[in-house]
Amino acid sequence: MTDHPWWETAVIYQIYPRSFQDTSGNGVGDLAGVIERLDYLSSTLGVDAIWISPFYPSPMKDFGYDVSDYCDVDPMFGDLATFDHLLAEAHRRDLKVIIDWVPNHTSDQHPWFLESRSSRSNPKRDWYVWRDGITDGSPPNNWAAAFGGGAWEWDETTGQYYLHSFVVEQADLNWRNPEVEEAMLDTLRFWLDRGVDGFRIDVAHLIMKDPELRDNPVVAELNDDFPLAAYATQRHIHDRGHPDVHEAFRKVRAVLDSYQPPRYSVGEIHEYDWPTWASYYGEDLDGLHMPFNFAMLRAPWTARHIRRVVETVEEVVPPGGWPNYVLGNHDEIRVATRLGENQTRIAALLLLTLRGTPTLYNGDEIGLVQADIPPELQQDPWGRNVPGMGRDGGRTPMQWTDAEGAGFTQPGVSPWLPTSADASTRNVATQLKSPDSLLSLYRRLLAIRRQEPALRLGAYQSLEAGRDAFAYLRDDGRSPVAVALNFTGDVQPAGSIAASGAGRVLVSSGLDREGRVVLGELELGPHEGVVVKLDR
Ligand code: GLC
């Protein structure tokens, strides 16, 4: 049990740096702010690793996912010295640091693209995907941009189109060019040499497309209400996920493995066919360490559906591979809004007791809700292009205190996105004082995950339960732990957990259940979840 690498036993916490902690007083979070909050992360909350969304120099057309220099820090967030300091301070607290790596596209202001677009004969021309229009001058194929409109932009100067899978200012790199591959692997080495512990790889499945650039099949009519949402009308079989992607990640993996100790990678893979998803671990586990598992964000929130997700994950992760679970991130609707207050507590119990690495999004530990951002304050390019798709509501500033600015920024400063309306009551300081707050529940869960080897590493086994309950065992062969979760507001009758054994309650979703329980006699109250350490 001791030879598991840290990423299998860790709980990862995602920091969206713009919204975490502002120390410069400009209403945007920064790296110095992350340093200020490291004690909260490591001691108060008790996570093991942080993943920081992009802080690279960027024109911020997609808030940092449009990178203009892979080897520096945007002045808005600090500088390389601040980053080095952050890394040292995190490591001093035993916190690993994962950074975002955006290989599919650069900003159109990246020097590589400026060169590439300067002339057809520029040596970097082929670093991006340039094509002539078809005979009538229209774009080379029917591919659509994820954030609205077509995926090809006409370039007047050189008379060709370039590919952009996201906004116009995010030009797709040509990963079929070996120079691009080498230059991008060098950007990994730059950060590995500084000591980062791993990378979260942005839209990892997108980097290899059909070499013939064939049209995607169209499966739905373009809706008049959303004329820009062509993306949703296609099956994305040619603009992403070409099998050559695995060779590229083998090379990424080789770079990570060449460091001591070896470093970690987790890919953002929006792939919902399970075998295809699992293929990102690599044929001989020589691919990504993990493809993010977003299935819980999509599955209907019922005991039956969630149980099926977990059982499928247990089945499809290749032997020797390690599962992971995600409940939220900066692209999704906040979990507290998706599930409501009660089931958000059940989700916390689930996330932190399954077999697999949990990733927790900043603010979800206090139940931040999806904010309603008025149109004039909207920032996200997706929401501006395609009404209803905006992600700003899940990116509002972290709420630390009940002060004006929520402790995120100084009073009198307007944050880049408004703090949520409930900031004076829903914040870290207030929740720390209350034993029945969501934050207190997260702290208890993180503490027992550290304490109980079965929760970190034990085998997973489903237990039979009533229709609306989900129960399972985590067994390390020594001190097993059972978990039973009620997904509804109805009482689950005693005996619905058809398992033998009795034990002591480690954590319950409310504070009302303590002491000993006999599993077969357990009656779960409305929205109740319990974690029980079984007698052996
Ligand atoms: C990923 C990121 C998202 C970004 C997109 C383009 O999906 O998570 O925030 O907009 O890639 O880089």
Coordinates of N, CA and C and ligand atoms in Angstrom, one line a residue, residues 62 65 102 105 147 166 170 200 202-203 268 270 330-331 391 395, ligand 1:
D62 N -9.8 34.6 -23.8 CA -10.5 33.5 -23.1 C -9.9 33.3 -21.7
Y65 N -6.7 31.1 -21.3 CA -6.6 30.0 -22.1 C -6.2 30.4 -23.6
V102 N -1.7 24.4 -22.1 CA -2.7 24.6 -23.2 C -2.1 24.3 -24.5
H105 N -3.9 25.2 -28.7 CA -3.9 26.5 -29.4 C -3.1 27.5 -28.6
F147 N -17.0 27.9 -29.3 CA -17.6 29.1 -28.7 C -18.4 29.9 -29.7
F166 N -11.6 27.3 -30.9 CA -12.4 28.1 -29.9 C -12.5 29.5 -30.5
Q170 N -7.7 32.4 -30.7 CA -7.0 31.1 -30.3 C -6.8 30.3 -31.5
R200 N -2.2 19.9 -15.8 CA -3.5 19.7 -16.3 C -3.5 20.1 -17.7
D202 N -5.1 21.1 -21.1 CA -6.3 21.7 -21.6 C -6.8 20.9 -22.9
V203 N -8.1 20.7 -23.1 CA -8.6 20.0 -24.2 C -7.7 19.1 -24.9
E268 N -7.8 17.1 -19.8 CA -9.2 17.4 -20.0 C -9.7 16.8 -21.2
H270 N -13.1 15.6 -23.0 CA -14.6 15.5 -23.1 C -15.0 14.3 -24.0
H330 N -14.2 25.3 -13.6 CA -14.5 26.7 -14.1 C -15.4 26.7 -15.4
D331 N -15.7 25.6 -16.0 CA -16.5 25.6 -17.2 C -17.9 25.1 -16.9
R391 N -20.0 31.2 -18.9 CA -19.5 30.5 -17.8 C -19.2 31.4 -16.6
R395 N -17.7 31.4 -12.0 CA -16.3 31.9 -11.9 C -16.2 33.2 -11.0
Ligands
GLC1 C1 -10.9 24.1 -21.8 C2 -10.9 25.1 -20.7 C3 -11.8 26.2 -21.0 C4 -11.3 27.0 -22.2 C5 -11.1 26.0 -23.4 C6 -10.3 26.6 -24.5 O1 -12.2 23.6 -22.0 O2 -11.3 24.4 -19.5 O3 -12.0 27.1 -19.9 O4 -12.1 28.0 -22.6 O5 -10.5 24.8 -23.0 O6 -8.9 26.7 -24.1

